[in-house]
Short mmCIF file of C-alpha atoms in Angstrom, two decimals:
data_model
loop_
_atom_site.label_atom_id
_atom_site.label_comp_id
_atom_site.label_asym_id
_atom_site.label_seq_id
_atom_site.Cartn_x
_atom_site.Cartn_y
_atom_site.Cartn_z
CA MET A 1 -0.11 0.16 0.17
CA PRO A 2 1.50 3.49 -1.05
CA ILE A 3 2.55 5.89 1.51
CA SER A 4 0.06 8.68 1.65
CA ASN A 5 0.02 12.20 3.51
CA ARG A 6 4.00 12.14 2.41
CA ASN A 7 4.48 16.05 2.11
CA ILE A 8 5.09 17.01 5.83
CA LEU A 9 5.79 20.86 6.99
CA VAL A 10 8.17 20.77 10.16
CA SER A 11 8.29 23.86 11.77
CA GLY A 12 11.56 24.16 14.09
CA GLY A 13 15.05 23.14 13.37
CA GLY A 14 16.00 22.11 16.61
CA VAL A 15 16.67 19.00 18.41
CA ALA A 16 12.71 17.60 18.11
CA GLY A 17 12.72 19.12 14.61
CA SER A 18 16.02 17.68 12.99
CA ALA A 19 15.85 14.35 14.51
CA LEU A 20 12.02 14.06 13.14
CA SER A 21 12.45 15.10 9.78
CA THR A 22 15.74 12.55 9.75
CA TRP A 23 13.67 9.51 10.19
CA LEU A 24 11.32 10.43 8.09
CA ALA A 25 13.30 11.04 5.09
CA GLN A 26 14.98 8.08 5.44
CA ARG A 27 11.40 6.77 5.45
CA GLY A 28 9.69 7.65 2.27
CA PHE A 29 8.08 11.30 3.47
CA ARG A 30 9.12 14.58 1.75
CA PRO A 31 9.72 16.91 4.93
CA THR A 32 9.89 20.68 4.80
CA VAL A 33 11.58 22.46 7.94
CA VAL A 34 10.59 25.75 8.38
CA ASP A 35 13.09 27.47 10.67
CA VAL A 36 12.92 31.58 12.03
CA ALA A 37 16.77 31.23 12.71
CA PRO A 38 19.23 31.09 9.58
CA GLY A 39 20.99 28.32 10.33
CA PRO A 40 21.48 26.00 13.70
CA ARG A 41 21.77 28.59 16.35
CA PRO A 42 23.74 28.50 19.71
CA GLU A 43 21.94 28.13 23.03
CA ALA A 44 22.76 29.96 26.50
CA CYS A 45 21.78 27.26 28.30
CA PRO A 46 23.53 23.86 26.69
CA ALA A 47 21.41 20.48 25.99
CA GLU A 48 21.54 17.92 28.88
CA VAL A 49 21.18 14.41 27.05
CA SER A 50 20.34 11.74 29.61
CA ARG A 51 20.86 7.90 30.40
CA GLN A 52 17.62 7.07 28.04
CA GLY A 53 18.32 9.83 25.78
CA MET A 54 21.94 8.65 25.10
CA ALA A 55 20.59 4.90 24.90
CA LEU A 56 18.35 6.23 21.83
CA LEU A 57 21.34 7.75 19.74
CA ASP A 58 23.14 5.11 20.28
CA ARG A 59 20.23 3.24 18.89
CA MET A 60 20.08 5.07 15.53
CA GLY A 61 24.10 5.26 15.43
CA ALA A 62 24.47 8.24 16.56
CA GLY A 63 25.80 7.92 20.28
CA GLU A 64 29.75 8.03 19.64
CA ARG A 65 29.36 11.13 17.34
CA VAL A 66 27.39 13.46 20.42
CA ARG A 67 29.89 11.74 22.21
CA ALA A 68 32.56 13.13 20.99
CA LEU A 69 31.24 16.48 21.14
CA GLY A 70 30.12 16.55 24.20
CA SER A 71 31.33 15.56 28.00
CA PRO A 72 30.17 13.54 30.77
CA VAL A 73 28.86 15.50 34.27
CA THR A 74 30.78 13.18 36.33
CA GLU A 75 31.06 15.16 39.54
CA VAL A 76 28.62 17.03 41.69
CA ARG A 77 29.46 19.86 43.58
CA THR A 78 27.74 21.21 46.51
CA HIS A 79 28.54 24.18 47.83
CA VAL A 80 27.13 24.71 51.75
CA SER A 81 27.57 28.30 53.06
CA GLY A 82 30.13 28.83 55.75
CA ARG A 83 32.81 25.63 53.84
CA ARG A 84 35.62 26.42 51.97
CA GLU A 85 35.16 23.22 49.85
CA PRO A 86 32.27 21.43 48.84
CA THR A 87 30.87 18.53 49.27
CA CYS A 88 31.29 16.19 45.93
CA VAL A 89 29.28 13.30 45.18
CA PRO A 90 29.60 11.15 41.63
CA GLY A 91 27.33 12.48 38.66
CA ASP A 92 25.26 10.15 36.50
CA PRO A 93 27.83 8.92 33.95
CA GLY A 94 25.13 8.06 31.58
CA THR A 95 24.21 11.64 31.48
CA LEU A 96 25.96 14.06 28.80
CA VAL A 97 26.30 17.77 27.75
CA VAL A 98 26.58 18.75 24.77
CA ARG A 99 26.52 22.18 23.01
CA HIS A 100 22.91 22.50 21.11
CA GLU A 101 23.89 23.29 17.86
CA ASP A 102 26.50 20.69 17.74
CA LEU A 103 23.63 18.09 19.13
CA VAL A 104 21.44 19.48 16.15
CA GLY A 105 23.84 18.94 13.57
CA ALA A 106 24.42 15.45 14.95
CA LEU A 107 21.31 14.58 13.87
CA ARG A 108 20.80 16.30 10.69
CA GLU A 109 22.43 13.01 8.96
CA ASP A 110 19.98 13.57 5.93
CA GLU A 111 19.44 17.08 4.88
CA GLY A 112 20.38 15.72 1.09
CA ARG A 113 16.80 14.44 1.78
CA VAL A 114 15.34 17.35 3.71
CA GLU A 115 14.03 20.63 2.53
CA TYR A 116 15.05 23.94 4.24
CA LEU A 117 13.94 27.27 4.35
CA PRO A 118 15.97 28.79 7.14
CA GLY A 119 15.32 32.41 8.13
CA ASP A 120 10.90 32.26 7.59
CA GLY A 121 7.89 31.24 9.84
CA ILE A 122 4.50 30.78 9.60
CA THR A 123 1.84 33.27 10.00
CA ALA A 124 -1.23 31.33 8.92
CA LEU A 125 -2.43 27.66 8.50
CA LYS A 126 -6.05 26.94 7.54
CA GLN A 127 -6.50 22.94 7.05
CA ASP A 128 -9.42 21.22 5.29
CA ALA A 129 -10.31 17.49 5.20
CA ASP A 130 -7.38 16.77 2.88
CA GLY A 131 -4.13 18.69 4.04
CA VAL A 132 -3.32 22.79 4.97
CA ASP A 133 -2.80 25.60 3.28
CA VAL A 134 0.31 27.16 4.70
CA THR A 135 1.24 30.84 4.66
CA PHE A 136 5.24 32.06 5.12
CA ALA A 137 7.17 35.23 6.44
CA HIS A 138 9.31 34.94 2.88
CA ALA A 139 8.73 32.44 0.80
CA PRO A 140 5.40 31.70 -1.27
CA ALA A 141 2.39 30.05 0.14
CA ARG A 142 1.89 26.49 -0.37
CA ARG A 143 0.05 23.38 0.67
CA PHE A 144 1.03 20.22 2.92
CA ASP A 145 -0.41 16.99 3.50
CA LEU A 146 0.72 17.23 7.31
CA VAL A 147 2.38 20.13 9.55
CA VAL A 148 4.27 19.35 12.83
CA GLY A 149 4.88 21.91 15.40
CA ALA A 150 8.77 21.61 17.24
CA ASP A 151 8.86 25.39 17.59
CA GLY A 152 9.72 25.17 21.50
CA PRO A 153 7.29 26.18 24.22
CA TYR A 154 6.09 28.94 22.48
CA SER A 155 4.78 27.40 19.49
CA PRO A 156 4.03 29.69 16.70
CA VAL A 157 2.07 26.60 15.62
CA ARG A 158 0.22 25.86 18.36
CA GLY A 159 -1.45 29.62 18.68
CA LEU A 160 -2.25 28.93 15.22
CA ALA A 161 -3.86 25.93 15.02
CA PHE A 162 -5.26 24.87 18.29
CA PRO A 163 -8.73 26.41 19.50
CA GLY A 164 -7.79 28.67 22.74
CA PRO A 165 -6.04 31.29 24.54
CA ASP A 166 -2.44 29.47 24.73
CA GLU A 167 -1.28 31.15 27.68
CA LYS A 168 -3.27 28.72 29.47
CA ARG A 169 -1.28 25.64 28.30
CA LEU A 170 1.71 27.39 30.17
CA ARG A 171 2.34 26.61 32.97
CA TYR A 172 5.29 29.10 35.91
CA LEU A 173 7.00 27.01 37.82
CA GLY A 174 7.57 29.97 40.16
CA THR A 175 11.06 31.17 39.47
CA ASN A 176 12.69 33.70 36.55
CA THR A 177 16.83 32.50 34.83
CA ALA A 178 19.14 33.78 33.51
CA THR A 179 21.30 32.12 31.52
CA PHE A 180 24.77 32.62 29.86
CA GLU A 181 28.47 31.43 28.97
CA THR A 182 31.52 32.17 30.34
CA ASP A 183 35.40 31.07 30.82
CA ASN A 184 35.62 27.90 33.35
CA VAL A 185 36.24 30.31 36.70
CA LEU A 186 35.64 27.62 38.73
CA GLY A 187 37.97 25.15 36.80
CA THR A 188 36.46 21.94 37.21
CA ASP A 189 35.97 19.65 34.75
CA ASN A 190 32.69 17.27 34.07
CA ALA A 191 31.30 18.72 36.67
CA THR A 192 28.06 21.23 38.00
CA ALA A 193 28.34 23.24 40.82
CA TRP A 194 25.46 25.26 43.13
CA HIS A 195 24.71 26.97 45.78
CA VAL A 196 21.60 28.42 47.56
CA TRP A 197 20.26 31.27 49.12
CA PRO A 198 16.78 32.01 50.37
CA HIS A 199 14.54 32.33 47.05
CA ARG A 200 17.51 32.07 44.63
CA GLY A 201 20.42 29.82 43.32
CA CYS A 202 23.07 29.37 40.97
CA LEU A 203 23.61 26.75 39.09
CA VAL A 204 27.44 25.82 37.18
CA THR A 205 28.22 23.25 34.45
CA THR A 206 31.10 22.73 32.49
CA LEU A 207 30.78 22.57 28.84
CA PRO A 208 32.61 20.29 26.70
CA GLY A 209 36.25 21.33 25.70
CA GLY A 210 36.95 22.27 29.77
CA ASP A 211 37.53 25.71 28.97
CA ARG A 212 33.66 27.64 29.28
CA ALA A 213 31.04 26.92 31.50
CA SER A 214 27.10 27.68 31.15
CA VAL A 215 25.92 29.65 34.85
CA THR A 216 22.30 29.56 35.33
CA LEU A 217 20.66 32.03 38.19
CA VAL A 218 17.43 31.21 39.19
CA VAL A 219 15.48 33.85 41.23
CA ARG A 220 11.92 32.87 42.90
CA GLU A 221 9.78 35.46 41.71
CA ARG A 222 5.64 35.86 41.71
CA PHE A 223 5.29 37.06 38.20
CA PRO A 224 6.80 34.75 34.76
CA VAL A 225 9.43 37.80 32.93
CA ASP A 226 8.91 39.06 30.07
CA ALA A 227 11.80 39.04 28.36
CA ASP A 228 11.79 40.88 24.85
CA SER A 229 10.79 43.51 27.81
CA LEU A 230 13.92 43.31 29.20
CA ASP A 231 17.30 44.53 27.33
CA GLN A 232 20.94 43.89 28.46
CA GLU A 233 21.62 46.18 30.58
CA ALA A 234 18.32 45.92 32.24
CA ARG A 235 18.96 42.07 32.61
CA ARG A 236 22.22 42.57 33.86
CA ARG A 237 20.11 44.79 36.73
CA TRP A 238 18.09 42.54 37.47
CA VAL A 239 20.64 39.61 38.01
CA GLU A 240 22.64 42.88 40.25
CA GLU A 241 19.93 43.47 42.37
CA ALA A 242 19.23 39.50 43.06
CA PHE A 243 23.22 38.46 43.32
CA GLY A 244 24.80 41.51 44.35
CA ARG A 245 25.29 40.85 48.28
CA ASP A 246 25.93 37.23 47.92
CA GLY A 247 29.55 35.92 48.69
CA TRP A 248 31.22 32.74 47.04
CA GLU A 249 31.80 33.20 43.26
CA MET A 250 29.19 35.29 42.86
CA PRO A 251 30.97 38.49 42.54
CA ARG A 252 33.30 37.01 39.60
CA LEU A 253 30.73 35.57 38.35
CA LEU A 254 28.61 38.82 37.86
CA ARG A 255 31.43 40.52 36.59
CA ALA A 256 31.78 38.02 34.17
CA ALA A 257 27.39 38.79 33.01
CA ARG A 258 28.38 42.06 32.42
CA GLU A 259 30.21 40.83 29.45
CA ALA A 260 28.17 38.39 28.27
CA ASP A 261 24.71 37.97 26.37
CA LEU A 262 21.96 37.08 29.27
CA ARG A 263 19.50 34.85 27.84
CA VAL A 264 16.41 35.34 30.38
CA ALA A 265 13.09 33.29 30.99
CA PRO A 266 10.55 32.16 33.28
CA SER A 267 10.13 28.63 34.42
CA THR A 268 7.70 27.40 32.52
CA GLN A 269 5.92 23.83 31.51
CA VAL A 270 3.60 23.53 28.58
CA ARG A 271 0.40 21.30 29.10
CA MET A 272 -2.21 20.07 27.05
CA ASP A 273 -5.01 17.70 26.75
CA VAL A 274 -4.26 16.63 23.38
CA TRP A 275 -1.26 17.37 21.10
CA GLU A 276 -3.19 17.22 17.82
CA HIS A 277 -5.55 19.36 15.97
CA GLY A 278 -6.72 17.39 12.72
CA ARG A 279 -3.96 17.24 10.40
CA VAL A 280 -1.67 19.37 12.48
CA VAL A 281 0.33 17.63 15.69
CA LEU A 282 2.91 19.20 18.04
CA VAL A 283 6.48 17.38 19.49
CA GLY A 284 8.95 17.97 21.80
CA ASP A 285 9.13 21.35 23.44
CA ALA A 286 5.94 22.88 21.46
CA ALA A 287 3.80 19.57 22.80
CA CYS A 288 5.10 19.26 26.53
CA ALA A 289 7.83 21.22 27.65
CA PRO A 290 9.76 20.04 31.04
CA ASP A 291 11.18 23.01 31.27
CA GLN A 292 15.53 23.76 31.02
CA LEU A 293 15.65 23.22 34.99
CA SER A 294 14.83 19.63 34.80
CA GLY A 295 17.55 18.50 32.51
CA GLN A 296 14.90 16.38 30.18
CA GLY A 297 13.88 18.57 27.81
CA PRO A 298 16.72 17.06 24.63
CA THR A 299 15.20 13.40 25.68
CA ILE A 300 12.05 13.96 25.51
CA ALA A 301 12.50 15.69 22.16
CA LEU A 302 14.12 12.68 20.85
CA MET A 303 11.87 10.46 22.08
CA GLY A 304 8.44 12.03 20.95
CA ALA A 305 10.15 12.51 17.58
CA LEU A 306 10.83 8.73 17.03
CA ALA A 307 6.85 8.05 18.16
CA LEU A 308 5.94 10.10 15.85
CA ALA A 309 8.31 9.19 12.94
CA GLY A 310 7.48 5.46 13.82
CA GLU A 311 3.66 5.77 14.53
CA LEU A 312 3.70 7.66 10.89
CA VAL A 313 5.93 4.91 9.29
CA PHE A 314 3.73 2.44 11.10
CA THR A 315 0.39 3.16 9.64
CA GLU A 316 1.76 4.80 6.16
CA GLY A 317 0.86 7.78 6.79
CA ASP A 318 -2.76 7.73 8.44
CA HIS A 319 -2.07 10.36 10.57
CA GLY A 320 -5.57 10.03 12.44
CA ARG A 321 -4.16 7.14 14.06
CA ALA A 322 -0.51 7.74 14.02
CA TYR A 323 -1.09 10.58 16.65
CA PHE A 324 -3.22 8.96 18.62
CA SER A 325 -0.62 6.48 19.08
CA TYR A 326 2.12 8.50 19.45
CA GLU A 327 0.64 10.26 22.00
CA ALA A 328 0.07 6.86 23.96
CA ALA A 329 3.56 5.87 23.34
CA LEU A 330 5.13 9.15 25.42
CA ARG A 331 2.43 10.23 28.07
CA HIS A 332 4.04 8.30 30.91
CA SER A 333 7.56 9.39 30.07
CA VAL A 334 6.42 13.70 29.60
CA ARG A 335 4.43 12.96 33.28
CA GLU A 336 7.74 11.29 34.56
CA ALA A 337 9.83 13.99 33.11
CA GLN A 338 7.71 16.84 33.71
CA THR A 339 8.06 16.56 37.92
CA VAL A 340 11.47 16.94 37.90
CA ALA A 341 11.66 20.54 37.39
CA PRO A 342 9.22 21.27 40.29
CA TYR A 343 11.54 19.51 42.48
CA VAL A 344 14.69 21.26 40.81
CA VAL A 345 13.27 25.03 41.12
CA ASP A 346 11.87 23.72 44.92
CA SER A 347 16.09 22.59 46.18
CA VAL A 348 17.73 25.57 43.94
CA ALA A 349 16.06 28.34 45.24
CA PRO A 350 14.07 27.42 48.27
CA GLU A 351 10.79 29.27 49.67
CA ALA A 352 12.90 29.97 52.92
CA GLY A 353 14.27 32.15 55.13
CA ARG A 354 18.04 32.07 56.03
CA TYR A 355 17.10 29.84 59.12
CA GLU A 356 15.35 27.04 57.13
CA THR A 357 17.81 27.25 54.15
CA TRP A 358 20.38 26.97 56.53
CA ILE A 359 18.75 23.90 57.99
CA ARG A 360 18.28 22.18 54.24
CA GLU A 361 21.89 22.97 53.09
CA ARG A 362 22.68 20.84 56.20
CA ALA A 363 20.23 18.30 55.06
CA GLU A 364 22.17 18.44 52.01
CA LEU A 365 25.15 18.22 53.48
CA ALA A 366 24.43 15.01 54.87
CA LEU A 367 22.89 13.25 52.17
CA ALA A 368 25.87 14.49 49.97
CA ARG A 369 27.88 12.34 53.00
CA GLY A 370 25.79 9.51 52.54
CA THR A 371 25.50 9.35 49.15
CA ARG A 372 29.34 9.62 49.55
CA LEU A 373 30.05 6.45 51.56
CA MET A 374 27.06 4.26 49.93
CA GLY A 375 28.90 4.81 46.75
CA ARG A 376 32.67 3.70 48.51
CA LEU A 377 30.33 1.26 49.56
CA GLY A 378 29.62 -0.34 46.08
CA ILE A 379 25.89 0.73 47.05
CA ARG A 380 24.82 2.90 44.18
CA PRO A 381 21.88 4.86 44.43
CA PRO A 382 18.67 4.58 42.45
CA VAL A 383 19.07 5.70 38.47
CA ASP A 384 16.46 8.36 36.99
CA ALA A 385 14.47 6.56 35.37
CA VAL A 386 12.55 9.06 33.40
CA GLY A 387 11.48 7.33 29.77
CA GLY A 388 12.65 3.84 31.89
CA GLU A 389 9.10 2.58 30.25
CA PHE A 390 9.88 4.19 26.52
CA ALA A 391 9.13 1.85 24.39
CA LEU A 392 12.49 1.63 22.09
CA GLU A 393 12.12 -0.91 20.63
CA ARG A 394 9.21 -0.54 19.11
CA TYR A 395 10.67 2.01 16.36
CA ALA A 396 13.76 -0.52 16.03
CA SER A 397 12.86 -0.60 11.81
CA VAL A 398 13.02 3.63 11.63
CA LEU A 399 16.13 3.77 13.36
CA ASP A 400 17.88 1.38 11.69
CA GLY A 401 16.54 3.48 8.56
#
């Protein structure tokens, strides 16, 4: 039986869009990727790929290529107020930190079979029983069989295709973040270091190569920040007002922030009951963003792209059946991933006063010491199970190309 609905538009050229278009092209579909960016773009926050995500990349044959571009997080360093030296515990060696643009590049294996429209975006969608008419900002209007929104947590496709106010699909987690890249001021290799104060905290992760680091500053606030309303100078003032009186390495990090390009964003999840509307479907952050603080976004994007591509292959393009099975395959993993960020928010920016924060720090210190002792005794804590029940082998034929 011939494949139906071959002509598919994917909005967004990030992790989900790049993986999806590659797998569709390998299996006989004709994907077109449109992205507002003129090419793969660096992100201030690096991509963190979990053990489950690396298993998927290994299965598709891209694992070693991604490992060569990334680095593991072998150590987590907890800095407690009043202590000169951090308490160090082993990280998960199966988790990898990789620059966002490097991960996207590794996923774009079949650029010759995928049409790209860089520097463009969708401005209107009109669908009927047989297809979707798409209007672009620059390219001539075209008709596609299906449209996939892989265009981030503030997805334009979601706003155009799904009824109702889009802001109701966004769940603010109570903190705003500022992220930037700087020299590896802590001098650590393959490590994440963190320090907390009442209502705020700091995470510093070594980037691949060891000479640079990604800094994430987290501030608990009542309302989400409007990043578009703040220029770089306003963002720097906001960061300095929040952390300007803090010790540890904050004076040096704030000096680095003055010279850096600050990316400011609220901690936000996307929560939706369904990810499809007619011939339009969402994948990755557009459907179910778990928030960057969770570290689960790239893995969920890869799983979602694989499940959607796989179900379209199995149904030979029957989008109704494929969309239903895709959601069923991914929902459990998404629920797991979306429980992580609220826990991280509460740990890194505790909603507590000075005394309670001091108590929390001592509890974290005791936990770290216990974890380190368990490691010396050969007892390993349970591995993060997000995505552990995802049916990877169901899609083996898609991964094999």
